[in-house]
Amino acid sequence: MKKRIEKMRGEFTVALQAAAVPEDAEKVRVAFLGKKGALTEVLKGMKDLTPDERREVGALSNALKDEFERMLATRAAELGRGEIEKKLAAEWEDISWPSGLSRGAAHPIAVIRRRVKEIFVSMGFEVLDGPEMEEEVNNFDKLNIPPDHPARDAQDTFWLDNGMLLRTHTSPVQVRGMLSHTPPFKFIAPGKVYRNEAVDASHEHTFHQIEGMVVDRNISVAHLIYSMKTLLTGIFEKEVEVRLRPGFFPFVEPGFELDIKCLICGGKGCSVCKQSGWLELMPCGMVHPVVLRNGGIDTEEFSGFAFGLGLERLVMMKYGIDDIRLFHGADLRFFTQF
Ligand code: PHE
Protein backbone atom coordinates (compact mmCIF):
# COMPACT_ATOMS: atom_id res chain seq x y z
CA MET A 1 0.00 0.00 0.00
CA LYS A 2 2.88 2.33 0.75
CA LYS A 3 4.22 1.60 -2.72
CA ARG A 4 0.88 2.47 -4.26
CA ILE A 5 0.85 5.77 -2.47
CA GLU A 6 4.35 6.61 -3.69
CA LYS A 7 3.37 5.70 -7.27
CA MET A 8 0.30 7.87 -6.99
CA ARG A 9 2.43 10.92 -6.24
CA GLY A 10 4.22 10.40 -9.58
CA GLU A 11 0.97 9.91 -11.49
CA PHE A 12 -0.56 12.97 -9.89
CA THR A 13 2.45 15.15 -10.70
CA VAL A 14 2.46 14.07 -14.36
CA ALA A 15 -1.29 14.54 -14.74
CA LEU A 16 -1.19 17.97 -13.14
CA GLN A 17 1.69 19.17 -15.33
CA ALA A 18 -0.27 18.09 -18.40
CA ALA A 19 -3.18 20.32 -17.42
CA ALA A 20 -3.39 23.22 -19.87
CA VAL A 21 -6.43 25.08 -18.60
CA PRO A 22 -7.98 25.42 -15.10
CA GLU A 23 -10.67 22.88 -16.05
CA ASP A 24 -7.97 20.22 -16.63
CA ALA A 25 -6.60 20.82 -13.14
CA GLU A 26 -10.10 20.36 -11.73
CA LYS A 27 -10.37 17.00 -13.54
CA VAL A 28 -7.09 15.91 -11.94
CA ARG A 29 -8.44 16.89 -8.53
CA VAL A 30 -11.58 14.79 -9.05
CA ALA A 31 -9.50 11.85 -10.33
CA PHE A 32 -7.37 11.74 -7.18
CA LEU A 33 -9.23 13.49 -4.39
CA GLY A 34 -12.86 13.18 -5.50
CA LYS A 35 -15.39 10.77 -3.93
CA LYS A 36 -14.18 8.01 -6.22
CA GLY A 37 -10.70 9.40 -6.61
CA ALA A 38 -7.60 7.25 -6.40
CA LEU A 39 -6.44 8.55 -3.03
CA THR A 40 -9.94 8.36 -1.58
CA GLU A 41 -10.08 4.70 -2.58
CA VAL A 42 -6.83 4.08 -0.70
CA LEU A 43 -8.21 5.71 2.42
CA LYS A 44 -11.36 3.64 2.10
CA GLY A 45 -9.28 0.44 2.02
CA MET A 46 -7.65 1.34 5.34
CA LYS A 47 -10.28 -0.44 7.39
CA ASP A 48 -8.76 -3.76 6.34
CA LEU A 49 -5.35 -2.87 7.80
CA THR A 50 -3.88 -3.63 11.20
CA PRO A 51 -3.92 -0.69 13.64
CA ASP A 52 -0.14 -0.16 13.17
CA GLU A 53 -0.37 -0.22 9.39
CA ARG A 54 -3.40 2.00 9.52
CA ARG A 55 -1.50 4.62 11.53
CA GLU A 56 1.39 4.58 9.10
CA VAL A 57 -0.64 4.60 5.88
CA GLY A 58 -3.07 7.09 7.35
CA ALA A 59 -0.26 9.55 8.10
CA LEU A 60 1.25 9.03 4.66
CA SER A 61 -1.96 9.47 2.75
CA ASN A 62 -3.03 12.49 4.77
CA ALA A 63 0.32 14.11 4.08
CA LEU A 64 -0.10 13.26 0.42
CA LYS A 65 -3.59 14.72 0.36
CA ASP A 66 -2.22 18.00 1.78
CA GLU A 67 0.57 17.96 -0.75
CA PHE A 68 -1.87 17.35 -3.64
CA GLU A 69 -4.06 20.19 -2.49
CA ARG A 70 -1.11 22.57 -2.31
CA MET A 71 0.08 21.51 -5.76
CA LEU A 72 -3.43 21.89 -7.16
CA ALA A 73 -3.75 25.37 -5.74
CA THR A 74 -0.39 26.42 -7.19
CA ARG A 75 -1.12 24.92 -10.60
CA ALA A 76 -4.60 26.41 -10.74
CA ALA A 77 -3.16 29.83 -9.96
CA GLU A 78 -0.55 29.39 -12.69
CA LEU A 79 -3.12 28.33 -15.24
CA GLY A 80 -5.46 31.12 -14.22
CA ARG A 81 -2.74 33.71 -14.58
CA GLY A 82 -1.82 32.24 -17.95
CA GLU A 83 -5.41 32.69 -19.06
CA ILE A 84 -5.40 36.34 -18.03
CA GLU A 85 -2.09 36.95 -19.72
CA LYS A 86 -3.32 35.34 -22.93
CA LYS A 87 -6.39 37.51 -22.84
CA LEU A 88 -4.33 40.64 -22.18
CA ALA A 89 -1.91 39.77 -24.96
CA ALA A 90 -4.80 39.43 -27.38
CA GLU A 91 -6.25 42.77 -26.36
CA TRP A 92 -2.98 44.66 -25.97
CA GLU A 93 -2.48 47.87 -27.89
CA ASP A 94 0.59 50.08 -27.95
CA ILE A 95 -0.84 53.54 -27.35
CA SER A 96 2.54 55.13 -28.02
CA TRP A 97 2.63 53.76 -31.57
CA PRO A 98 2.29 56.55 -34.18
CA SER A 99 -0.98 56.54 -36.05
CA GLY A 100 -1.12 56.11 -39.80
CA LEU A 101 -0.08 59.71 -40.33
CA SER A 102 3.56 60.57 -39.96
CA ARG A 103 4.55 63.42 -37.67
CA GLY A 104 4.87 66.84 -39.29
CA ALA A 105 7.91 69.09 -39.21
CA ALA A 106 8.14 72.86 -38.97
CA HIS A 107 8.55 74.58 -42.35
CA PRO A 108 12.07 76.04 -42.68
CA ILE A 109 10.58 79.53 -43.15
CA ALA A 110 8.68 79.10 -39.88
CA VAL A 111 11.82 77.89 -38.10
CA ILE A 112 13.82 80.95 -39.14
CA ARG A 113 10.94 83.38 -38.58
CA ARG A 114 10.59 82.11 -35.02
CA ARG A 115 14.33 82.57 -34.48
CA VAL A 116 14.36 86.11 -35.96
CA LYS A 117 11.43 87.05 -33.72
CA GLU A 118 13.22 85.71 -30.65
CA ILE A 119 16.31 87.75 -31.43
CA PHE A 120 14.41 91.02 -31.95
CA VAL A 121 12.11 90.47 -28.99
CA SER A 122 15.23 89.99 -26.86
CA MET A 123 16.34 93.45 -28.05
CA GLY A 124 12.99 94.93 -26.96
CA PHE A 125 11.22 95.04 -30.33
CA GLU A 126 7.46 94.69 -30.53
CA VAL A 127 6.01 92.28 -33.12
CA LEU A 128 3.33 93.85 -35.34
CA ASP A 129 0.95 92.33 -37.84
CA GLY A 130 -0.51 93.91 -40.97
CA PRO A 131 -3.03 92.89 -43.63
CA GLU A 132 -1.98 91.16 -46.84
CA MET A 133 -4.76 92.96 -48.71
CA GLU A 134 -3.58 96.56 -48.45
CA GLU A 135 -4.50 100.10 -49.48
CA GLU A 136 -2.51 101.66 -52.28
CA VAL A 137 -1.66 104.62 -50.02
CA ASN A 138 0.01 102.43 -47.43
CA ASN A 139 1.84 100.23 -49.90
CA PHE A 140 3.03 103.13 -52.08
CA ASP A 141 2.01 106.77 -51.50
CA LYS A 142 2.89 107.20 -47.85
CA LEU A 143 6.16 105.39 -48.48
CA ASN A 144 7.17 108.16 -50.84
CA ILE A 145 6.82 105.94 -53.91
CA PRO A 146 5.78 108.36 -56.69
CA PRO A 147 2.69 107.65 -58.83
CA ASP A 148 4.83 106.94 -61.89
CA HIS A 149 7.25 104.57 -60.16
CA PRO A 150 7.69 101.32 -62.11
CA ALA A 151 7.04 99.25 -58.96
CA ARG A 152 3.37 100.22 -59.25
CA ASP A 153 3.17 98.75 -62.69
CA ALA A 154 0.69 95.92 -63.12
CA GLN A 155 3.67 93.71 -63.91
CA ASP A 156 4.75 93.76 -60.30
CA THR A 157 1.59 94.27 -58.32
CA PHE A 158 -1.47 92.07 -57.99
CA TRP A 159 -4.32 94.57 -58.14
CA LEU A 160 -7.67 93.51 -56.75
CA ASP A 161 -11.14 94.25 -58.14
CA ASN A 162 -11.97 96.32 -55.06
CA GLY A 163 -9.17 98.78 -55.87
CA MET A 164 -6.90 97.39 -53.18
CA LEU A 165 -3.80 95.29 -53.78
CA LEU A 166 -1.84 92.40 -52.34
CA ARG A 167 0.99 94.11 -50.51
CA THR A 168 4.23 93.92 -52.47
CA HIS A 169 6.35 94.29 -49.33
CA THR A 170 5.90 94.51 -45.55
CA SER A 171 6.80 98.22 -45.59
CA PRO A 172 3.13 99.35 -45.37
CA VAL A 173 3.31 98.09 -41.78
CA GLN A 174 5.84 100.92 -41.23
CA VAL A 175 3.03 103.35 -42.04
CA ARG A 176 0.55 101.54 -39.83
CA GLY A 177 3.10 101.26 -37.03
CA MET A 178 3.99 104.96 -37.11
CA LEU A 179 0.33 105.97 -37.05
CA SER A 180 -0.53 103.70 -34.13
CA HIS A 181 2.53 104.42 -31.98
CA THR A 182 4.11 107.47 -30.40
CA PRO A 183 7.88 107.54 -30.67
CA PRO A 184 10.23 106.26 -29.44
CA PHE A 185 9.30 102.76 -30.64
CA LYS A 186 10.83 99.76 -32.33
CA PHE A 187 9.01 96.90 -33.97
CA ILE A 188 9.30 94.12 -36.51
CA ALA A 189 6.48 92.94 -38.78
CA PRO A 190 6.76 89.48 -40.33
CA GLY A 191 4.42 88.46 -43.14
CA LYS A 192 3.70 87.27 -46.63
CA VAL A 193 4.13 89.54 -49.64
CA TYR A 194 3.11 89.12 -53.27
CA ARG A 195 4.57 90.11 -56.60
CA ASN A 196 3.32 89.48 -60.08
CA GLU A 197 6.56 87.88 -61.17
CA ALA A 198 7.60 84.97 -63.33
CA VAL A 199 8.68 82.13 -61.08
CA ASP A 200 12.22 80.81 -61.41
CA ALA A 201 14.94 79.41 -59.12
CA SER A 202 15.32 82.73 -57.28
CA HIS A 203 11.87 84.38 -57.72
CA GLU A 204 8.50 83.48 -56.27
CA HIS A 205 5.20 85.35 -56.57
CA THR A 206 4.59 84.80 -52.86
CA PHE A 207 7.35 85.15 -50.32
CA HIS A 208 8.07 86.25 -46.77
CA GLN A 209 9.60 89.39 -45.35
CA ILE A 210 10.25 90.74 -41.93
CA GLU A 211 10.04 94.50 -41.80
CA GLY A 212 11.86 96.30 -39.05
CA MET A 213 11.56 99.89 -37.90
CA VAL A 214 13.19 101.85 -35.11
CA VAL A 215 12.29 105.47 -34.38
CA ASP A 216 13.97 107.33 -31.56
CA ARG A 217 16.11 110.38 -30.84
CA ASN A 218 19.57 110.44 -32.47
CA ILE A 219 19.21 107.17 -34.39
CA SER A 220 22.12 106.67 -36.77
CA VAL A 221 23.49 104.15 -39.23
CA ALA A 222 25.57 102.71 -36.36
CA HIS A 223 22.35 101.54 -34.64
CA LEU A 224 21.24 99.95 -37.89
CA ILE A 225 24.53 98.07 -38.32
CA TYR A 226 24.56 96.94 -34.69
CA SER A 227 21.02 95.52 -34.90
CA MET A 228 21.72 93.74 -38.17
CA LYS A 229 24.93 92.22 -36.84
CA THR A 230 23.14 90.99 -33.73
CA LEU A 231 20.47 89.42 -35.91
CA LEU A 232 22.90 87.74 -38.28
CA THR A 233 25.17 86.40 -35.52
CA GLY A 234 22.08 84.88 -33.91
CA ILE A 235 20.88 83.29 -37.15
CA PHE A 236 24.18 81.97 -38.48
CA GLU A 237 25.53 81.18 -35.00
CA LYS A 238 28.89 82.76 -35.76
CA GLU A 239 30.40 86.20 -36.25
CA VAL A 240 29.47 87.46 -39.71
CA GLU A 241 31.13 90.36 -41.45
CA VAL A 242 28.80 92.89 -43.04
CA ARG A 243 29.20 95.80 -45.40
CA LEU A 244 26.83 98.45 -46.67
CA ARG A 245 26.57 99.48 -50.28
CA PRO A 246 24.37 102.28 -51.50
CA GLY A 247 20.90 101.08 -52.51
CA PHE A 248 17.88 103.00 -53.69
CA PHE A 249 14.41 102.81 -52.16
CA PRO A 250 12.14 105.87 -52.14
CA PHE A 251 11.34 105.42 -48.43
CA VAL A 252 14.91 105.53 -47.14
CA GLU A 253 17.65 108.14 -47.35
CA PRO A 254 20.38 107.07 -47.39
CA GLY A 255 19.41 103.59 -48.54
CA PHE A 256 21.67 100.56 -48.43
CA GLU A 257 22.09 97.02 -49.52
CA LEU A 258 23.55 95.08 -46.64
CA ASP A 259 25.94 92.33 -47.73
CA ILE A 260 27.47 89.58 -45.63
CA LYS A 261 30.86 88.00 -46.19
CA CYS A 262 30.25 84.79 -48.15
CA LEU A 263 29.58 81.93 -45.74
CA ILE A 264 30.76 79.32 -48.20
CA CYS A 265 34.22 80.60 -49.14
CA GLY A 266 34.76 83.03 -46.26
CA GLY A 267 35.32 85.91 -48.71
CA LYS A 268 37.90 84.31 -51.01
CA GLY A 269 35.44 84.07 -53.91
CA CYS A 270 33.42 81.06 -55.06
CA SER A 271 30.53 80.19 -57.37
CA VAL A 272 27.91 80.97 -54.69
CA CYS A 273 29.10 84.58 -54.26
CA LYS A 274 30.00 84.81 -57.97
CA GLN A 275 33.68 85.32 -57.03
CA SER A 276 32.89 88.58 -55.20
CA GLY A 277 33.34 87.23 -51.65
CA TRP A 278 30.05 88.91 -50.59
CA LEU A 279 26.38 87.96 -50.58
CA GLU A 280 23.60 90.51 -50.88
CA LEU A 281 21.28 89.92 -47.95
CA MET A 282 18.99 92.78 -47.04
CA PRO A 283 17.91 96.23 -48.10
CA CYS A 284 17.78 98.85 -45.37
CA GLY A 285 18.36 102.51 -44.66
CA MET A 286 17.53 105.59 -42.63
CA VAL A 287 13.81 106.34 -42.82
CA HIS A 288 13.12 109.15 -45.29
CA PRO A 289 11.92 112.33 -43.52
CA VAL A 290 8.90 112.46 -45.84
CA VAL A 291 7.88 108.98 -44.69
CA LEU A 292 8.34 109.91 -41.03
CA ARG A 293 6.17 112.99 -41.52
CA ASN A 294 3.53 110.90 -43.33
CA GLY A 295 3.48 108.80 -40.18
CA GLY A 296 2.92 111.87 -38.01
CA ILE A 297 6.45 111.96 -36.61
CA ASP A 298 8.31 115.16 -35.79
CA THR A 299 11.53 114.93 -37.81
CA GLU A 300 13.12 117.73 -35.78
CA GLU A 301 13.15 115.42 -32.80
CA PHE A 302 13.16 111.89 -34.19
CA SER A 303 14.92 109.83 -36.80
CA GLY A 304 14.89 106.13 -37.56
CA PHE A 305 16.07 103.20 -39.56
CA ALA A 306 14.20 100.44 -41.35
CA PHE A 307 15.02 97.17 -43.04
CA GLY A 308 13.22 94.57 -45.13
CA LEU A 309 14.54 91.10 -44.52
CA GLY A 310 13.69 88.48 -47.15
CA LEU A 311 13.14 85.25 -45.25
CA GLU A 312 13.51 82.88 -48.20
CA ARG A 313 16.88 84.38 -49.00
CA LEU A 314 18.03 84.09 -45.40
CA VAL A 315 16.90 80.47 -45.14
CA MET A 316 18.58 79.62 -48.45
CA MET A 317 21.86 81.04 -47.18
CA LYS A 318 21.61 79.43 -43.78
CA TYR A 319 20.94 75.94 -45.18
CA GLY A 320 22.60 76.20 -48.58
CA ILE A 321 19.35 75.79 -50.55
CA ASP A 322 19.65 76.81 -54.19
CA ASP A 323 16.04 76.78 -55.44
CA ILE A 324 13.33 79.00 -53.94
CA ARG A 325 10.58 76.87 -55.53
CA LEU A 326 11.26 74.08 -53.00
CA PHE A 327 9.53 76.16 -50.29
CA HIS A 328 6.17 75.95 -52.01
CA GLY A 329 6.62 72.37 -53.16
CA ALA A 330 5.38 69.25 -51.45
CA ASP A 331 8.55 67.21 -51.26
CA LEU A 332 8.67 65.76 -47.75
CA ARG A 333 12.31 64.78 -48.18
CA PHE A 334 13.01 68.52 -48.29
CA PHE A 335 10.69 69.59 -45.48
CA THR A 336 11.61 67.03 -42.84
CA GLN A 337 15.25 68.15 -42.73
CA PHE A 338 14.87 71.27 -40.61
N1 PHE B 1 10.41 97.15 -48.82
C1 PHE B 1 11.62 96.93 -49.55
C2 PHE B 1 11.41 95.80 -50.54
O1 PHE B 1 10.61 94.98 -50.36
C3 PHE B 1 12.77 96.59 -48.67
C4 PHE B 1 13.17 97.64 -47.72
C5 PHE B 1 12.58 97.75 -46.47
C6 PHE B 1 14.16 98.56 -48.04
C7 PHE B 1 12.95 98.73 -45.59
C8 PHE B 1 14.55 99.50 -47.15
C9 PHE B 1 13.96 99.60 -45.94
O2 PHE B 1 12.10 95.66 -51.49
XYZ file of C-alpha atoms in Angstrom, residues 29-252:
224
model
C -8.438 16.891 -8.526
C -11.583 14.794 -9.045
C -9.504 11.847 -10.328
C -7.374 11.745 -7.178
C -9.228 13.494 -4.387
C -12.864 13.183 -5.499
C -15.385 10.775 -3.925
C -14.184 8.009 -6.223
C -10.698 9.400 -6.613
C -7.598 7.247 -6.402
C -6.438 8.548 -3.030
C -9.941 8.362 -1.576
C -10.076 4.702 -2.583
C -6.825 4.081 -0.702
C -8.212 5.715 2.418
C -11.358 3.645 2.100
C -9.284 0.440 2.015
C -7.645 1.339 5.340
C -10.277 -0.441 7.388
C -8.761 -3.762 6.345
C -5.350 -2.867 7.796
C -3.878 -3.628 11.201
C -3.915 -0.691 13.635
C -0.137 -0.156 13.166
C -0.373 -0.216 9.392
C -3.399 2.003 9.523
C -1.504 4.618 11.531
C 1.390 4.578 9.100
C -0.642 4.603 5.879
C -3.071 7.094 7.354
C -0.262 9.554 8.096
C 1.254 9.029 4.665
C -1.962 9.472 2.754
C -3.028 12.491 4.774
C 0.322 14.112 4.084
C -0.100 13.259 0.421
C -3.589 14.725 0.359
C -2.224 17.997 1.779
C 0.572 17.957 -0.746
C -1.869 17.353 -3.638
C -4.063 20.188 -2.488
C -1.114 22.570 -2.311
C 0.079 21.513 -5.756
C -3.428 21.889 -7.163
C -3.751 25.368 -5.742
C -0.388 26.415 -7.187
C -1.120 24.921 -10.601
C -4.600 26.408 -10.737
C -3.160 29.828 -9.965
C -0.546 29.385 -12.693
C -3.119 28.333 -15.241
C -5.465 31.116 -14.216
C -2.739 33.715 -14.580
C -1.815 32.239 -17.951
C -5.412 32.689 -19.056
C -5.402 36.341 -18.033
C -2.085 36.951 -19.723
C -3.316 35.342 -22.925
C -6.394 37.509 -22.835
C -4.332 40.639 -22.184
C -1.907 39.767 -24.956
C -4.797 39.426 -27.383
C -6.251 42.774 -26.358
C -2.982 44.661 -25.970
C -2.482 47.866 -27.886
C 0.593 50.079 -27.945
C -0.842 53.537 -27.346
C 2.544 55.132 -28.021
C 2.627 53.755 -31.572
C 2.289 56.547 -34.185
C -0.985 56.544 -36.051
C -1.120 56.106 -39.803
C -0.083 59.712 -40.329
C 3.565 60.573 -39.964
C 4.547 63.425 -37.675
C 4.869 66.841 -39.286
C 7.908 69.086 -39.206
C 8.143 72.861 -38.968
C 8.553 74.583 -42.349
C 12.069 76.044 -42.679
C 10.585 79.527 -43.150
C 8.683 79.103 -39.877
C 11.820 77.888 -38.097
C 13.825 80.948 -39.136
C 10.938 83.378 -38.584
C 10.589 82.114 -35.023
C 14.326 82.569 -34.476
C 14.365 86.107 -35.961
C 11.434 87.053 -33.721
C 13.221 85.707 -30.646
C 16.315 87.750 -31.434
C 14.407 91.016 -31.953
C 12.113 90.466 -28.994
C 15.229 89.987 -26.856
C 16.336 93.453 -28.048
C 12.992 94.931 -26.960
C 11.218 95.036 -30.325
C 7.464 94.687 -30.534
C 6.009 92.277 -33.117
C 3.326 93.846 -35.339
C 0.954 92.335 -37.841
C -0.510 93.909 -40.966
C -3.033 92.886 -43.632
C -1.980 91.158 -46.838
C -4.759 92.960 -48.707
C -3.577 96.558 -48.450
C -4.501 100.098 -49.484
C -2.509 101.658 -52.283
C -1.665 104.624 -50.019
C 0.009 102.429 -47.428
C 1.835 100.231 -49.900
C 3.035 103.125 -52.085
C 2.015 106.767 -51.497
C 2.891 107.195 -47.850
C 6.158 105.388 -48.480
C 7.174 108.159 -50.843
C 6.820 105.936 -53.915
C 5.783 108.356 -56.686
C 2.694 107.648 -58.826
C 4.828 106.940 -61.892
C 7.250 104.568 -60.158
C 7.694 101.316 -62.105
C 7.035 99.252 -58.964
C 3.366 100.219 -59.252
C 3.171 98.749 -62.690
C 0.690 95.917 -63.118
C 3.671 93.711 -63.908
C 4.753 93.763 -60.296
C 1.591 94.271 -58.321
C -1.472 92.067 -57.994
C -4.321 94.574 -58.140
C -7.673 93.506 -56.751
C -11.144 94.246 -58.144
C -11.974 96.324 -55.063
C -9.165 98.778 -55.865
C -6.901 97.393 -53.182
C -3.796 95.292 -53.784
C -1.844 92.401 -52.344
C 0.991 94.110 -50.506
C 4.228 93.919 -52.465
C 6.348 94.290 -49.328
C 5.903 94.513 -45.554
C 6.803 98.222 -45.587
C 3.134 99.352 -45.371
C 3.314 98.088 -41.777
C 5.837 100.920 -41.229
C 3.033 103.349 -42.043
C 0.549 101.537 -39.831
C 3.104 101.261 -37.027
C 3.991 104.964 -37.115
C 0.331 105.974 -37.054
C -0.526 103.701 -34.129
C 2.533 104.419 -31.980
C 4.113 107.467 -30.402
C 7.885 107.543 -30.667
C 10.231 106.260 -29.444
C 9.296 102.758 -30.645
C 10.829 99.756 -32.328
C 9.014 96.898 -33.975
C 9.301 94.120 -36.507
C 6.479 92.937 -38.775
C 6.758 89.481 -40.330
C 4.424 88.457 -43.136
C 3.695 87.272 -46.631
C 4.134 89.536 -49.637
C 3.111 89.121 -53.268
C 4.566 90.115 -56.600
C 3.323 89.484 -60.082
C 6.555 87.876 -61.170
C 7.604 84.973 -63.334
C 8.679 82.132 -61.077
C 12.224 80.811 -61.411
C 14.935 79.409 -59.115
C 15.316 82.726 -57.281
C 11.870 84.381 -57.723
C 8.500 83.478 -56.268
C 5.200 85.346 -56.570
C 4.586 84.804 -52.857
C 7.348 85.148 -50.318
C 8.071 86.254 -46.766
C 9.600 89.388 -45.351
C 10.247 90.737 -41.925
C 10.043 94.500 -41.805
C 11.864 96.301 -39.050
C 11.563 99.893 -37.900
C 13.191 101.854 -35.113
C 12.291 105.472 -34.376
C 13.972 107.332 -31.559
C 16.115 110.385 -30.843
C 19.565 110.436 -32.469
C 19.212 107.173 -34.386
C 22.115 106.674 -36.769
C 23.488 104.152 -39.228
C 25.570 102.714 -36.365
C 22.346 101.537 -34.642
C 21.239 99.946 -37.890
C 24.530 98.067 -38.321
C 24.564 96.945 -34.691
C 21.019 95.524 -34.899
C 21.722 93.739 -38.172
C 24.931 92.217 -36.845
C 23.137 90.991 -33.728
C 20.471 89.418 -35.909
C 22.904 87.738 -38.277
C 25.173 86.403 -35.521
C 22.078 84.875 -33.906
C 20.883 83.291 -37.146
C 24.180 81.974 -38.475
C 25.527 81.179 -35.002
C 28.889 82.756 -35.764
C 30.403 86.205 -36.253
C 29.466 87.460 -39.713
C 31.126 90.363 -41.450
C 28.799 92.888 -43.039
C 29.196 95.795 -45.400
C 26.831 98.451 -46.667
C 26.568 99.476 -50.283
C 24.365 102.281 -51.503
C 20.900 101.078 -52.512
C 17.885 103.003 -53.689
C 14.410 102.805 -52.164
C 12.135 105.870 -52.139
C 11.337 105.416 -48.426
C 14.910 105.527 -47.138
